[in-house]
Structure formats: C-alpha cells, structure tokens
mmCIF file of C-alpha atoms and ligand atoms in Angstrom:
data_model
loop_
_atom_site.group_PDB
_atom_site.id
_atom_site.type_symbol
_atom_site.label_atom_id
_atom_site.label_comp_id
_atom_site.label_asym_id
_atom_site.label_seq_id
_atom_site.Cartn_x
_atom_site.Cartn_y
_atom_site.Cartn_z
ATOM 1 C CA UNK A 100 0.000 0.000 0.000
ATOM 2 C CA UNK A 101 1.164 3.451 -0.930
ATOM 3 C CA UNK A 102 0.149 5.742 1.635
ATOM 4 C CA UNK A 103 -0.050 9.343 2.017
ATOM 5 C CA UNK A 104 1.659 11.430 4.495
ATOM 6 C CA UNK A 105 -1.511 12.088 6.248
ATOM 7 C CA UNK A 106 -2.896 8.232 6.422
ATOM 8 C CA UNK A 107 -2.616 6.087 9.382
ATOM 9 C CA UNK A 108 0.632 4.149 8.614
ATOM 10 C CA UNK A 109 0.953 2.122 12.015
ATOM 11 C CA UNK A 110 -1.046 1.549 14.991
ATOM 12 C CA UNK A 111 -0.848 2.833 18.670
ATOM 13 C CA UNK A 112 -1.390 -0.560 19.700
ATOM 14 C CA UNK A 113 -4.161 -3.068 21.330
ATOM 15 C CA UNK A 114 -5.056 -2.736 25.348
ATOM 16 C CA UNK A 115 -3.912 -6.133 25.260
ATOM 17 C CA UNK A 116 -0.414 -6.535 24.308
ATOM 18 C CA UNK A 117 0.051 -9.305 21.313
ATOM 19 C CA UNK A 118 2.621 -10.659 19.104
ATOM 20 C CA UNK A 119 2.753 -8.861 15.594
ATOM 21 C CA UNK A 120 0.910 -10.766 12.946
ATOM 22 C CA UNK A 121 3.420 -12.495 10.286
ATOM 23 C CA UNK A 122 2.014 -11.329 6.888
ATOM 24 C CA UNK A 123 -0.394 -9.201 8.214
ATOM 25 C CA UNK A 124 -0.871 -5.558 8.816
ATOM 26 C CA UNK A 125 -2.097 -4.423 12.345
ATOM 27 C CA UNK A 126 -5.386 -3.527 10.238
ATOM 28 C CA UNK A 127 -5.607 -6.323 8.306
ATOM 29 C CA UNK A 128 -5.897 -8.362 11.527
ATOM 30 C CA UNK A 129 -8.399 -6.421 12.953
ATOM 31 C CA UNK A 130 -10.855 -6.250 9.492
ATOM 32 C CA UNK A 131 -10.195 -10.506 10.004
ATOM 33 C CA UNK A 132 -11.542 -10.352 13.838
ATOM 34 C CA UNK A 133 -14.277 -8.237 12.562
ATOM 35 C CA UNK A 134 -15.332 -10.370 10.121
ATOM 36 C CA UNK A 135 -15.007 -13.769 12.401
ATOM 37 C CA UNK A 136 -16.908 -12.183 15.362
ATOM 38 C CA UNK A 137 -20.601 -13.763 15.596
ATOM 39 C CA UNK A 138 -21.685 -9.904 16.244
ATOM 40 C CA UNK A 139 -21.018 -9.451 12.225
ATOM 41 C CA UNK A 140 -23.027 -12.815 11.454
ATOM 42 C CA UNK A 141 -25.810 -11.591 12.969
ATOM 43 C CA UNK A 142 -26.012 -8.606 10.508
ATOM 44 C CA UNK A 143 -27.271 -11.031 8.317
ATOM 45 C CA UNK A 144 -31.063 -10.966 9.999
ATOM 46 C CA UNK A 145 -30.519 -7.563 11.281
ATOM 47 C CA UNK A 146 -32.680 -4.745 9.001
ATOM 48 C CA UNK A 147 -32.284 -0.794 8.957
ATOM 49 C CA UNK A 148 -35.832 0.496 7.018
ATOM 50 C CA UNK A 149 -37.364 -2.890 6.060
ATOM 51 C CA UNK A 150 -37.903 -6.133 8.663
ATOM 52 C CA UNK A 151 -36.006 -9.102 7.587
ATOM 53 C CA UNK A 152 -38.546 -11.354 6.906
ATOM 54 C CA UNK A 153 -40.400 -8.577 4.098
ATOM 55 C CA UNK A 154 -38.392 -9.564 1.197
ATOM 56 C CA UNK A 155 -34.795 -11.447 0.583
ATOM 57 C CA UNK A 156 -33.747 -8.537 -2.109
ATOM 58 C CA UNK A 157 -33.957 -5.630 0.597
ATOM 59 C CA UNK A 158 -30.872 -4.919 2.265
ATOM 60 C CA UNK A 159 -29.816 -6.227 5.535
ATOM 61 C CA UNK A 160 -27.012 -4.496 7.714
ATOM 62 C CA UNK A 161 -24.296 -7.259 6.493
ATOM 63 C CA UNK A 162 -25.263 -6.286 3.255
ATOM 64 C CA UNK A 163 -25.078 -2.319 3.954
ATOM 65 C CA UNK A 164 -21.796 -3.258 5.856
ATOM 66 C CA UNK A 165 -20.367 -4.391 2.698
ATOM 67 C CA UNK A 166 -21.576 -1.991 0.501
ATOM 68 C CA UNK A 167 -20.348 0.427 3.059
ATOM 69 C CA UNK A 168 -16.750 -1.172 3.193
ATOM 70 C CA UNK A 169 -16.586 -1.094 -0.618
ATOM 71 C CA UNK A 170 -16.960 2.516 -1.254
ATOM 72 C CA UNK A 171 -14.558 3.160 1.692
ATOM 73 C CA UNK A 172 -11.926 1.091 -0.200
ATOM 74 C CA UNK A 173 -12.416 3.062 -2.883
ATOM 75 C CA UNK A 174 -12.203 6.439 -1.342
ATOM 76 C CA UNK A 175 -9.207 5.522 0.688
ATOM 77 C CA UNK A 176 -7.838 4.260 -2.440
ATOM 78 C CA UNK A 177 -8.160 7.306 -4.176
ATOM 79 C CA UNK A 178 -6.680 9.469 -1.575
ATOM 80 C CA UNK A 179 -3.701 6.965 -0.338
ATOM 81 C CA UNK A 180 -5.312 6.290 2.911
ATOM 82 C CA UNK A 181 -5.256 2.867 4.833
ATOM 83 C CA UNK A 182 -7.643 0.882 2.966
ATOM 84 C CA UNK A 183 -7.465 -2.138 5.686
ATOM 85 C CA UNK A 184 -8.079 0.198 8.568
ATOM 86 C CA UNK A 185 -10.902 2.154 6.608
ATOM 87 C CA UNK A 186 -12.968 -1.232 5.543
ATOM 88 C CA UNK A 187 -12.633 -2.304 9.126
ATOM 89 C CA UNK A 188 -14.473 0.586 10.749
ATOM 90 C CA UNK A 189 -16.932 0.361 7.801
ATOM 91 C CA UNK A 190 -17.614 -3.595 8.602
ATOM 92 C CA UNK A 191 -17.882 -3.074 12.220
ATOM 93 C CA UNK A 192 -19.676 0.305 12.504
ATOM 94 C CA UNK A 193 -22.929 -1.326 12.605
ATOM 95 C CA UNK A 194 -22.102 -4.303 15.043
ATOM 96 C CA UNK A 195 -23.546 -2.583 17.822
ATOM 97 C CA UNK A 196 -27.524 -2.403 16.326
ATOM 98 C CA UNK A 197 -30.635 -3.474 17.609
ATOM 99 C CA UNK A 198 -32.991 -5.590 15.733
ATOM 100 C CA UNK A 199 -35.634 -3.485 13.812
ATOM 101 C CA UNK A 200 -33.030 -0.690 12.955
ATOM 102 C CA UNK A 201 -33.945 2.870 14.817
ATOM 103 C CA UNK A 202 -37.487 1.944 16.041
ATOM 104 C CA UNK A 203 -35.563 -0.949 17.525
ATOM 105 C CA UNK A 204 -33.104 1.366 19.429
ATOM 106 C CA UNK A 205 -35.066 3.849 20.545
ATOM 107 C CA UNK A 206 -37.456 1.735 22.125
ATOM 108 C CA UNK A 207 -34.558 0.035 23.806
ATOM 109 C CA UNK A 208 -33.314 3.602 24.578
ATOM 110 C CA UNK A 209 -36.358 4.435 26.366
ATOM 111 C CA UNK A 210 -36.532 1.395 28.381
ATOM 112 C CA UNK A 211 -32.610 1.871 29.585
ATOM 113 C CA UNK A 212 -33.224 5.721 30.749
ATOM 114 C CA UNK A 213 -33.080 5.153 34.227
ATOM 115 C CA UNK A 214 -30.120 3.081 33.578
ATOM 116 C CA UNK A 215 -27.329 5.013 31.096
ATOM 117 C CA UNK A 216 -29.667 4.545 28.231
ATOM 118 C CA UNK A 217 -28.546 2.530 24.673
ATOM 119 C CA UNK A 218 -26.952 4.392 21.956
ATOM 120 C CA UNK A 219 -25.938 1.419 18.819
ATOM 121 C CA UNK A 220 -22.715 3.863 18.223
ATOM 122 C CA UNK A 221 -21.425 2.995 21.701
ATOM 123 C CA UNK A 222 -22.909 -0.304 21.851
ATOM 124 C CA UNK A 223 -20.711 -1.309 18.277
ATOM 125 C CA UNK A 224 -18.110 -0.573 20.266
ATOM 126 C CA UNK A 225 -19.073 -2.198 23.264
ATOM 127 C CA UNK A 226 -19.190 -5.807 21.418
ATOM 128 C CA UNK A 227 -15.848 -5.517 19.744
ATOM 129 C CA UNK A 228 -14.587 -4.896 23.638
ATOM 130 C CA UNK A 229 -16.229 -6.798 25.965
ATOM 131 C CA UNK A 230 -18.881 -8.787 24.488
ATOM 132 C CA UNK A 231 -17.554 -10.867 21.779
ATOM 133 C CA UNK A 232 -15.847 -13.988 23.681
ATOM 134 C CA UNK A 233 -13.497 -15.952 21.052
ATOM 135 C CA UNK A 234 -10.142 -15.229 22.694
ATOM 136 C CA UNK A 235 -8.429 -16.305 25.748
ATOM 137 C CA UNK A 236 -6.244 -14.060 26.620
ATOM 138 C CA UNK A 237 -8.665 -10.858 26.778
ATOM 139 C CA UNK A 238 -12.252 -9.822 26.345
ATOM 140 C CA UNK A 239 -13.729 -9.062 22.842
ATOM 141 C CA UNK A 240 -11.711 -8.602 19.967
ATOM 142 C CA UNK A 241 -8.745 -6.515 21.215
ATOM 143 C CA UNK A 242 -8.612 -4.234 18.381
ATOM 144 C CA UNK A 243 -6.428 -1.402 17.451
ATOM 145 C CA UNK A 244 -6.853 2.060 19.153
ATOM 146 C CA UNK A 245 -7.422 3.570 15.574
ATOM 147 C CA UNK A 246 -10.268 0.888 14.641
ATOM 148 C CA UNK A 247 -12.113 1.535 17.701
ATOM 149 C CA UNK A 248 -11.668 4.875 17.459
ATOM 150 C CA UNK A 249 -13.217 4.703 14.191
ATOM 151 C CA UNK A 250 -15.915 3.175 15.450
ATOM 152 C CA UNK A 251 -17.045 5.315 17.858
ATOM 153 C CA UNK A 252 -18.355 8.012 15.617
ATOM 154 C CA UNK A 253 -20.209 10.219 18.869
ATOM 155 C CA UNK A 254 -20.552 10.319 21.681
ATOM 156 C CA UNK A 255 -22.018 12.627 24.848
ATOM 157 C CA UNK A 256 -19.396 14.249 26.744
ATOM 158 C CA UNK A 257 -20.546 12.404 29.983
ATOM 159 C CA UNK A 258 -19.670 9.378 28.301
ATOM 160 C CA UNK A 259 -16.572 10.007 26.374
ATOM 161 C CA UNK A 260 -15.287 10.371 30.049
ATOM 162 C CA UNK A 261 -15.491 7.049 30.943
ATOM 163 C CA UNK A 262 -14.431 5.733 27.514
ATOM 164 C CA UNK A 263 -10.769 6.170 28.230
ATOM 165 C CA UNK A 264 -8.607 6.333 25.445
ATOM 166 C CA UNK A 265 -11.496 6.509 22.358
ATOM 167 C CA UNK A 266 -13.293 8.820 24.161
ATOM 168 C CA UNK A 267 -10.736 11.653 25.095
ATOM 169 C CA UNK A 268 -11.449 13.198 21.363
ATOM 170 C CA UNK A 269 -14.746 14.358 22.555
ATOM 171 C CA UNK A 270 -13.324 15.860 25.537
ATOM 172 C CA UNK A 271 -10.262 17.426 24.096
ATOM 173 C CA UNK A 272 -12.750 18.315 20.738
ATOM 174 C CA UNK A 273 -10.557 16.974 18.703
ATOM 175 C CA UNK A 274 -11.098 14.919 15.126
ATOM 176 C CA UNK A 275 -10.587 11.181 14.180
ATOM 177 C CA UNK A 276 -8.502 9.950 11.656
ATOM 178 C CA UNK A 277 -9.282 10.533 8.349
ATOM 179 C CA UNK A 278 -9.832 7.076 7.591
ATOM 180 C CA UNK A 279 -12.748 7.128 10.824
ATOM 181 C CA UNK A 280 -14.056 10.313 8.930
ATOM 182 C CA UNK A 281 -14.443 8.935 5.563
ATOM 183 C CA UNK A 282 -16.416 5.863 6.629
ATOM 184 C CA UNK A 283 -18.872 8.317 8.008
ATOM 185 C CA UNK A 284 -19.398 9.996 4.240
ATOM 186 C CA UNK A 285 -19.558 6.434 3.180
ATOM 187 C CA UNK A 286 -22.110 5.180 5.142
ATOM 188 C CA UNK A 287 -24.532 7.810 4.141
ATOM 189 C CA UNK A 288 -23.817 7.563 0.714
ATOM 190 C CA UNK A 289 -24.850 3.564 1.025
ATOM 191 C CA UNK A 290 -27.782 3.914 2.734
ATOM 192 C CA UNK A 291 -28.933 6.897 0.702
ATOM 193 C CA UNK A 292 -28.838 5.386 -2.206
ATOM 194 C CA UNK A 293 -29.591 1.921 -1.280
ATOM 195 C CA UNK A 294 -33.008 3.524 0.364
ATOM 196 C CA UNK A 295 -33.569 4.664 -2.848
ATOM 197 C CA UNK A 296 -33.477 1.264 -4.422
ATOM 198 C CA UNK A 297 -35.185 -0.520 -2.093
ATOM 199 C CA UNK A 298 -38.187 2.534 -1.517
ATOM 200 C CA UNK A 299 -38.426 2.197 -5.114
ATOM 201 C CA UNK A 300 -38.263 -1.931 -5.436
ATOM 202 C CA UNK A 301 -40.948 -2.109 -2.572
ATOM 203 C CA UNK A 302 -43.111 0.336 -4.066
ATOM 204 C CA UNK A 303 -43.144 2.935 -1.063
ATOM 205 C CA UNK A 304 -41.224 5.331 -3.513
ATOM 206 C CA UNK A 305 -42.845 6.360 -6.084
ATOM 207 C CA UNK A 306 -40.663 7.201 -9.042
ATOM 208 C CA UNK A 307 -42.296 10.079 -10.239
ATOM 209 C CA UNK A 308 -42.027 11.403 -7.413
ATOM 210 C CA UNK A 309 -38.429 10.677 -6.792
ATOM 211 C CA UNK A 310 -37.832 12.348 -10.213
ATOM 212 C CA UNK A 311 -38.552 15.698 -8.690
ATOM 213 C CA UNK A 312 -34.985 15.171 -6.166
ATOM 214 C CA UNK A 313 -32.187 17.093 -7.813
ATOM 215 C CA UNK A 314 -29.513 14.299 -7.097
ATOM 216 C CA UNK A 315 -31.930 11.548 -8.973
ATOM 217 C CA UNK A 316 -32.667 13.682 -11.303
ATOM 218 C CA UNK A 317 -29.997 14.820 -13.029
ATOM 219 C CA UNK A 318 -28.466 11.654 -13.004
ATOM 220 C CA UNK A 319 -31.823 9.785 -14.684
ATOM 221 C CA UNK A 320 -31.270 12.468 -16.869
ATOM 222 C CA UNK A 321 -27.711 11.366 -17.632
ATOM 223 C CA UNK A 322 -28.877 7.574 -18.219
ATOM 224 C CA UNK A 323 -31.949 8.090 -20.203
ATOM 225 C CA UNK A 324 -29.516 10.563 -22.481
ATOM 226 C CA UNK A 325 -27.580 7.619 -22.989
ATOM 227 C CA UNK A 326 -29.805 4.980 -23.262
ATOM 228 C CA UNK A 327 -33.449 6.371 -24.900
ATOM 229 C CA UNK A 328 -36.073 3.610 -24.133
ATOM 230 C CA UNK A 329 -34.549 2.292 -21.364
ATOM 231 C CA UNK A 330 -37.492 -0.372 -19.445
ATOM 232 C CA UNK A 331 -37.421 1.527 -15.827
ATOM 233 C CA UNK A 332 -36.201 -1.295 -13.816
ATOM 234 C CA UNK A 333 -32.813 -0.750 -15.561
ATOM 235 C CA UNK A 334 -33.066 2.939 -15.795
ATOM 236 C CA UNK A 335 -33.239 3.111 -11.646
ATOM 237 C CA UNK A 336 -30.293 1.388 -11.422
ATOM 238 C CA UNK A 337 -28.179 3.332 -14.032
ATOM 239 C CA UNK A 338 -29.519 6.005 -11.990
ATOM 240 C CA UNK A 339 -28.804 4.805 -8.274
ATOM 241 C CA UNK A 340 -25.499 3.106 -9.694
ATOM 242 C CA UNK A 341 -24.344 7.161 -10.791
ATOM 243 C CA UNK A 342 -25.403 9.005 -8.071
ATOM 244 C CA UNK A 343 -23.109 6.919 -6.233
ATOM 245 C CA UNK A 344 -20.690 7.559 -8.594
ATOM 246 C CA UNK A 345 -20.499 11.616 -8.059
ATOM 247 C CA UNK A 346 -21.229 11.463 -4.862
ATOM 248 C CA UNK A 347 -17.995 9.110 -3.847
ATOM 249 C CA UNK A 348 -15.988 11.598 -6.786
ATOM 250 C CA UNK A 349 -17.190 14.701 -4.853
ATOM 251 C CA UNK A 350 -15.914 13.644 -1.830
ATOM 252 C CA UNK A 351 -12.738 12.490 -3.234
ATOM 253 C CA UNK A 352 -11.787 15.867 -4.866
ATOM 254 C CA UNK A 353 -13.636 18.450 -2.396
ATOM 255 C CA UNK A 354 -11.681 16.533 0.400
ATOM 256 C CA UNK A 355 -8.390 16.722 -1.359
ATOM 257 C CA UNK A 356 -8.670 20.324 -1.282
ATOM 258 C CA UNK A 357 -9.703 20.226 2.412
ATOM 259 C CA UNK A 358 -6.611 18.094 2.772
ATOM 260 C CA UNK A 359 -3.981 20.110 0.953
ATOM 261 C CA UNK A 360 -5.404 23.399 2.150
ATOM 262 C CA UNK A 361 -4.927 22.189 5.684
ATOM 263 C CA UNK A 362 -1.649 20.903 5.144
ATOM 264 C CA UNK A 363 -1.510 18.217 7.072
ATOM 265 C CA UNK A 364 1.305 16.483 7.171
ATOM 266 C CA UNK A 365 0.775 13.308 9.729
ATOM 267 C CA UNK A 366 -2.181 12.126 11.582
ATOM 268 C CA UNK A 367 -1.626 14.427 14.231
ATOM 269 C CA UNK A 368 -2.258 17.225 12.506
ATOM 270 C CA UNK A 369 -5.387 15.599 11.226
ATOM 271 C CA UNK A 370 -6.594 15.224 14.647
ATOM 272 C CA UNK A 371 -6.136 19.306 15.464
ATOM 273 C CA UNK A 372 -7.051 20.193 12.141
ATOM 274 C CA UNK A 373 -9.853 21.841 13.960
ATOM 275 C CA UNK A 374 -12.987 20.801 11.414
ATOM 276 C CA UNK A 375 -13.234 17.107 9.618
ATOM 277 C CA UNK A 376 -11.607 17.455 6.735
ATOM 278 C CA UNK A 377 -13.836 14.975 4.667
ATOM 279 C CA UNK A 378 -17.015 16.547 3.624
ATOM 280 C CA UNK A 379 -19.025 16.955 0.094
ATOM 281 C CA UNK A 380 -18.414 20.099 -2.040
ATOM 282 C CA UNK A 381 -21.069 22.827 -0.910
ATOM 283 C CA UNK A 382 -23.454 22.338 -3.699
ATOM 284 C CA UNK A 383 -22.846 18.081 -3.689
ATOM 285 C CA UNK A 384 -23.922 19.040 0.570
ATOM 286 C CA UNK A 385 -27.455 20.770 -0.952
ATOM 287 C CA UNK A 386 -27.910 17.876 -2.886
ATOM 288 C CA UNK A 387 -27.512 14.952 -0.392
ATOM 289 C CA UNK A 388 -29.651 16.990 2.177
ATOM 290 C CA UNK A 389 -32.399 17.321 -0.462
ATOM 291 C CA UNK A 390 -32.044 13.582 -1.449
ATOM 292 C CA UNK A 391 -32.021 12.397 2.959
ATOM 293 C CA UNK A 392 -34.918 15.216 3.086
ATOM 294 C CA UNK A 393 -37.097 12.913 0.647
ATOM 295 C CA UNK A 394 -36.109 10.065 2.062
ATOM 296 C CA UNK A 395 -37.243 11.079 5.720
ATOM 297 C CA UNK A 396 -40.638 12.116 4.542
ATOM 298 C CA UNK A 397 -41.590 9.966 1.650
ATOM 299 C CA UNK A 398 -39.866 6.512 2.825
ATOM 300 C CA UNK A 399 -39.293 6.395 6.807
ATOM 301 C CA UNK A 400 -42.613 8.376 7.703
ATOM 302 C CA UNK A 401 -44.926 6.079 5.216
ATOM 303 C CA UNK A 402 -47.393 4.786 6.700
ATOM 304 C CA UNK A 403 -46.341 0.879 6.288
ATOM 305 C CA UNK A 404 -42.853 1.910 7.610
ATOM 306 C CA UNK A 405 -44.288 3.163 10.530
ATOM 307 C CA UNK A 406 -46.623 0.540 11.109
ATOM 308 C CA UNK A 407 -43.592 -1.840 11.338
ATOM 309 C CA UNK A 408 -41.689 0.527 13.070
ATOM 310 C CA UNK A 409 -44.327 0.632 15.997
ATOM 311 C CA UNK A 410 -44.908 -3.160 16.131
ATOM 312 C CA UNK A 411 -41.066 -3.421 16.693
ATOM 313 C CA UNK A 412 -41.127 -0.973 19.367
ATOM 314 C CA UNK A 413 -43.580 -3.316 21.138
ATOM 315 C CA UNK A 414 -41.597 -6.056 20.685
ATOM 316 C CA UNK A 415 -38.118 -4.826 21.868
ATOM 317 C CA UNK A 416 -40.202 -3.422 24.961
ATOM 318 C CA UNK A 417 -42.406 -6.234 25.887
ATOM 319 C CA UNK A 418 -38.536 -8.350 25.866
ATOM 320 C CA UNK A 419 -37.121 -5.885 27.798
ATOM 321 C CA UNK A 420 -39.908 -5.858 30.236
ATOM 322 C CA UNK A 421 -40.044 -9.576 30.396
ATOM 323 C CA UNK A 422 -36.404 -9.758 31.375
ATOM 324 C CA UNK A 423 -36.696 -7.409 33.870
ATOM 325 C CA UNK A 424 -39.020 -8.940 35.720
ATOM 326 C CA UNK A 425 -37.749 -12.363 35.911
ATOM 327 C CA UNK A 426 -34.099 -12.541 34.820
ATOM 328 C CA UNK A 427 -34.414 -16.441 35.045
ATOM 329 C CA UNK A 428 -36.475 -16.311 31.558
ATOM 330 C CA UNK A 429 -32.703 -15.087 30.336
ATOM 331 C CA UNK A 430 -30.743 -18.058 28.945
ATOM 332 C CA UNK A 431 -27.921 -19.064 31.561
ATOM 333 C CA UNK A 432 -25.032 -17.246 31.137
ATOM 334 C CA UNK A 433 -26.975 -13.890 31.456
ATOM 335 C CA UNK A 434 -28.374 -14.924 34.327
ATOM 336 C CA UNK A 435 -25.354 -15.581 35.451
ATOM 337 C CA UNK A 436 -23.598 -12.008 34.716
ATOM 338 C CA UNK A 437 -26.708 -10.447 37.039
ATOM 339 C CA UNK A 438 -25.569 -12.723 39.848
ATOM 340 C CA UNK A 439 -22.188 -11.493 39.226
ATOM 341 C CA UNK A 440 -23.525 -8.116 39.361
ATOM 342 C CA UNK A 441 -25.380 -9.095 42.602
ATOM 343 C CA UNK A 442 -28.903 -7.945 42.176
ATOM 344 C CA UNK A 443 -27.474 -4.467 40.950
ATOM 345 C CA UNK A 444 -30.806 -2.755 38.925
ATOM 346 C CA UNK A 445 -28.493 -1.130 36.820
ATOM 347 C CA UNK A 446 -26.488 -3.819 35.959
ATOM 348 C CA UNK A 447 -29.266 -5.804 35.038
ATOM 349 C CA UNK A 448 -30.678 -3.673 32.981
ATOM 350 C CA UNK A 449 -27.171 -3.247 31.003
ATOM 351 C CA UNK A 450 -27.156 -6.999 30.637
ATOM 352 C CA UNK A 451 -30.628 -7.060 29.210
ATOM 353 C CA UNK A 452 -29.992 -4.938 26.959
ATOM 354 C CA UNK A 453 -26.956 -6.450 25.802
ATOM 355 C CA UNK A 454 -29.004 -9.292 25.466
ATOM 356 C CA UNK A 455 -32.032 -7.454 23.251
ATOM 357 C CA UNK A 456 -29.775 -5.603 21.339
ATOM 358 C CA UNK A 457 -28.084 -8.890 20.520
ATOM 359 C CA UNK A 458 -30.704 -10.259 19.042
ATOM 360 C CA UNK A 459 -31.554 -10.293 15.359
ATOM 361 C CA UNK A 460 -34.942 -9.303 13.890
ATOM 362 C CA UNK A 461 -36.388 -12.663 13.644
ATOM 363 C CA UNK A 462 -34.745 -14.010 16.795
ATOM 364 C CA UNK A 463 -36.578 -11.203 18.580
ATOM 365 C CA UNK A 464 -40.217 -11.990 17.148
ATOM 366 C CA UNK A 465 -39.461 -15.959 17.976
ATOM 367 C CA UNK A 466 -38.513 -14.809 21.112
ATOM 368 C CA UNK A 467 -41.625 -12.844 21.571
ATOM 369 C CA UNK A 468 -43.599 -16.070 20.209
ATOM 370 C CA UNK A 469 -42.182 -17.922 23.166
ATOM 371 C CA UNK A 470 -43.251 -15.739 25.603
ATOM 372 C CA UNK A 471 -46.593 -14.307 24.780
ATOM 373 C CA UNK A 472 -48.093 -16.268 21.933
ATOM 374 C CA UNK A 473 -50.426 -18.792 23.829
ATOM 375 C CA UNK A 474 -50.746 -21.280 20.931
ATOM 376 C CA UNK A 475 -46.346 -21.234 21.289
ATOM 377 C CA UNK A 476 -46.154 -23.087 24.388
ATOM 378 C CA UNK A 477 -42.756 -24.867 22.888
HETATM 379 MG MG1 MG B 182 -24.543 2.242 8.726
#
C-alpha cells in the first residue's frame, strides 16, 4: 500500500499486548476479527428500514456493511489512505444495532433511561470490547486504538469520560482519523442510495415522485440521455449506480482540497485540524440533504414503515420488560452475569440490553412467540 503522508501508517497498539501478525498488517488483523466475530453474522437478519422477513432482495445491515466497506476502499484508495483500517471501521460500525433498525433502538433507549440509556454507536463498540468472547487471553476482539476509534463516531461528553482512550477526542474536541471520517461519508452515501433502491423496489417510492430530487434527477437524466427507451427497472439502477458515482468523486476531490489546504502532514495534525476534513463540495452538501430530506418524509414516515416501526417498538419493549421482571427467563449465562452483578438494577438492565440488542430481527419476534403467543407453548 502506498500511503499518504496524512494516512494512518501504524497503529498505537491493542489494550492487550500481542505478538505482531506475520504477513499481516495491524489492520488487516483487525478487518479478520471483525469479520469472524458472531456480532457481524448476525447482521445477516438484522434490518435498517425494512424487517427481515419482508423480502430477501432488501438490504440487511451485512449487506449495507459491505456496501459500506466497498466505497470506503475506494475512497481511501483514491486518496492513499489505509484501505485495511478504513474497511474495518466500515464492517464493524454497525455491530452494535438493535434488531428493527432505529425503532428498535429507541425503544430500547427508552426502556434503559433510568439506567445510562442505549446508543448502537457505543454499543458497536461495546461488542468488539467486551462482548464478543473468542479469545483467551482478553475480552472481545482486542482491536487497534485507531479501529475503535473509528468506530465510535459520537458520543455525549458524559460518556466520552469514561471511555478512556477513544473517548478523550470528545473531551479534548478533537477529530478522528481521516480514515474514521471517511467511513462516516460512506455510510450515508450507502444507505442513501440503497433507500432509494429498495423505496423504489418495494413500491413505497414512487418514481415520479423521486424524479422531482435534484440528485436523482440529473443523473436519470444522464442515463436516459444515454440509453433512450430504457425499461425503468434498468433505468433506476443506471440512476442509483451514478449518483453513487459523483457522490464518492465529490468527496474524493472536495476533500483533497480540504486536505492540501490544511496541510496536514501526519495524523496528528489531522486530529487538530480543527474541522473534519472529509465533507461533500457545498453544492454536492445541498444535494444529499435534499435527497435524505425525501427520504425522511416519503420513505421512513410512510405509513407501512411506521406501522412496522411501531410493532417493533412493542416487541423490543415487551422483551425488555419480560427480562426485567424475571431474569431467570434469560438463557444461563446472562443470568449468570446479574448474579455477578449481585442484584445491581443497573447492571441488570445493562445486561438485558446487551441481550435485546443482541438479538436479530427474527430471533426477537421468535422470542416474543415464546413468551406471549399462547398457541407457542414450545
Ligand atoms: Mg450504517
């Protein structure tokens, strides 16, 4: 790998001292754990907009995780940052979810408010520390300072402080590496567009109406320009295929400037560079608000979406509840951390919720089966 002056070259290290990989990198190693942990597995039957069980094309968080990961590679790529380190973050930024995306997390938020609450950004980081158990030398995954850092995207100030060394950037104010900052870019431009696709596919977008977006439009415009006639199924995906296309080249070039204007010359200039240094050009900025504007009212407010949304609020709630109440409906080993935490409320509550947010979307409603359907008395 070539990298820039600017790019994360080499690691601060691991909490938990190990022996240097042979004919890995530091980064390579940690993309590896990411992708071995049974946290990323679960991704699989995990959902963001859609439940699992509504269609097999729609995608699921493994999927966004990879689409995520790929244009990370390519923006790191482009600019000669660390492409291992980058597509690590983007794997494991969504480790940390609930089932049933955001309706699923804040209705586990709600139930944790007298206890610390649930945030999934602190909770992806949470797994790849403490509750992933593969190794036997330390808890979770022991990964690099700069991956977890990555991960870790924000975080409340009363929190940061008891973070230790990931969280003293939100103290200090400081910024992440710009391999952490790019993943966030690329994240939103996969789910953007992918919401697009999928809206579209399951007919809660309609694509007149989409036509009327600026980003969408221009770039139908492009396709049809090239191809007259084209049947519409193909014509949304020459569209969804190029807005992804200027979006990723926007970033690449308006950041570049950032970069260079800046000057930064190591990663430690990154990190006081005072403002993140990857962002879209102004105008690209008016565009992808526009685009996440649409989005918000046309595809997470419809009506079906919200019908879903407030069944899996039930459901995450009614577990919760359940749990609560009788930790000995908790499979053994979580009853066992509450003894450990010796009838502790708060403690309990954390390990519930560990044990909710765990869960993938149709886990959860078999779950729920099991304990409130009558005719399920298995
Ligand atoms: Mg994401």
């Amino acid at each position: 790998m070539n990298l820039a002056a600017y790019a994360v070259s080499r690691s601060r290290g691991r909490r938990f001292p190990e022996d240097v990989p042979a004919y890995r990198s530091e980064f390579q190693r940690d993309r590896d754990r990411i992708i071995h942990s049974s946290a990323f597995r679960r991704l699989e039957y995990k959902t963001q907009v859609f439940v699992n069980h509504e269609g097999d094309l729609f995608r699921t968080r493994l999927t966004h995780s990879i689409e995520v990961a790929q244009i990370a590679r390519s923006i790191a790529r482009a600019l000669g940052l660390n492409e291992d380190l980058a597509e690590g973050i983007a794997l494991a930024h969504d480790l940390g979810h609930t089932p049933f995306g955001h309706s699923g997390q804040d209705a586990l938020n709600a139930c944790m408010s007298n206890y610390g609450g649930f945030e999934h950004n602190l909770q992806s980081l949470r797994v790849v520390e403490f509750l992933e158990e593969r190794y036997a030398s330390f808890p979770g995954l022991n990964l690099t300072f700069e991956t977890r850092e990555g991960i870790l995207k924000h975080c409340s100030v009363k929190k940061a402080a008891e973070l230790g060394d990931v969280g003293e950037r939100f103290l200090r104010n400081t910024e992440p590496s710009l391999e952490a900052q790019l993943v966030n870019l690329a994240d939103e431009i996969a789910y953007n567009n992918h919401d697009v696709d999928d809206g579209l596919r399951a007919g809660l977008v309609e694509f007149d109406e989409i036509r009327a977006v600026t980003l969408f439009a221009e770039q139908c415009a492009t396709a049809e320009a090239a191809h007259p006639g084209l049947p519409e199924r193909r014509l949304i995906h020459e569209t969804v295929r190029r807005m992804i296309n200027v979006l990723v080249v926007d970033v690449i070039d308006y950041s570049r400037s950032l970069i260079t204007a800046a000057g930064v010359q190591d990663v430690d200039e990154v990190r006081l560079a005072g403002k993140p240094l990857f962002q879209y050009s102004p105008p690209m900025a008016e565009k992808s608000l526009e685009l996440k504007r649409f989005l918000r009212e046309q595809l997470y407010a419809h009506f079906r979406v919200r019908r879903m949304s407030l069944k899996a609020a039930a459901v995450v709630r009614r577990l919760f509840e359940a749990f609560m109440s009788d930790a000995r409906l908790l499979p053994p080993q979580y009853q066992q951390a509450i003894r450990d935490a010796n009838g502790e409320e708060t403690a309990h509550a954390r390990v519930v919720a560990d044990y909710v947010a765990g869960m993938t979307d149709r886990f959860a409603i078999q779950e729920y089966g099991r304990l409130f359907e009558p005719a399920e008395l298995t």
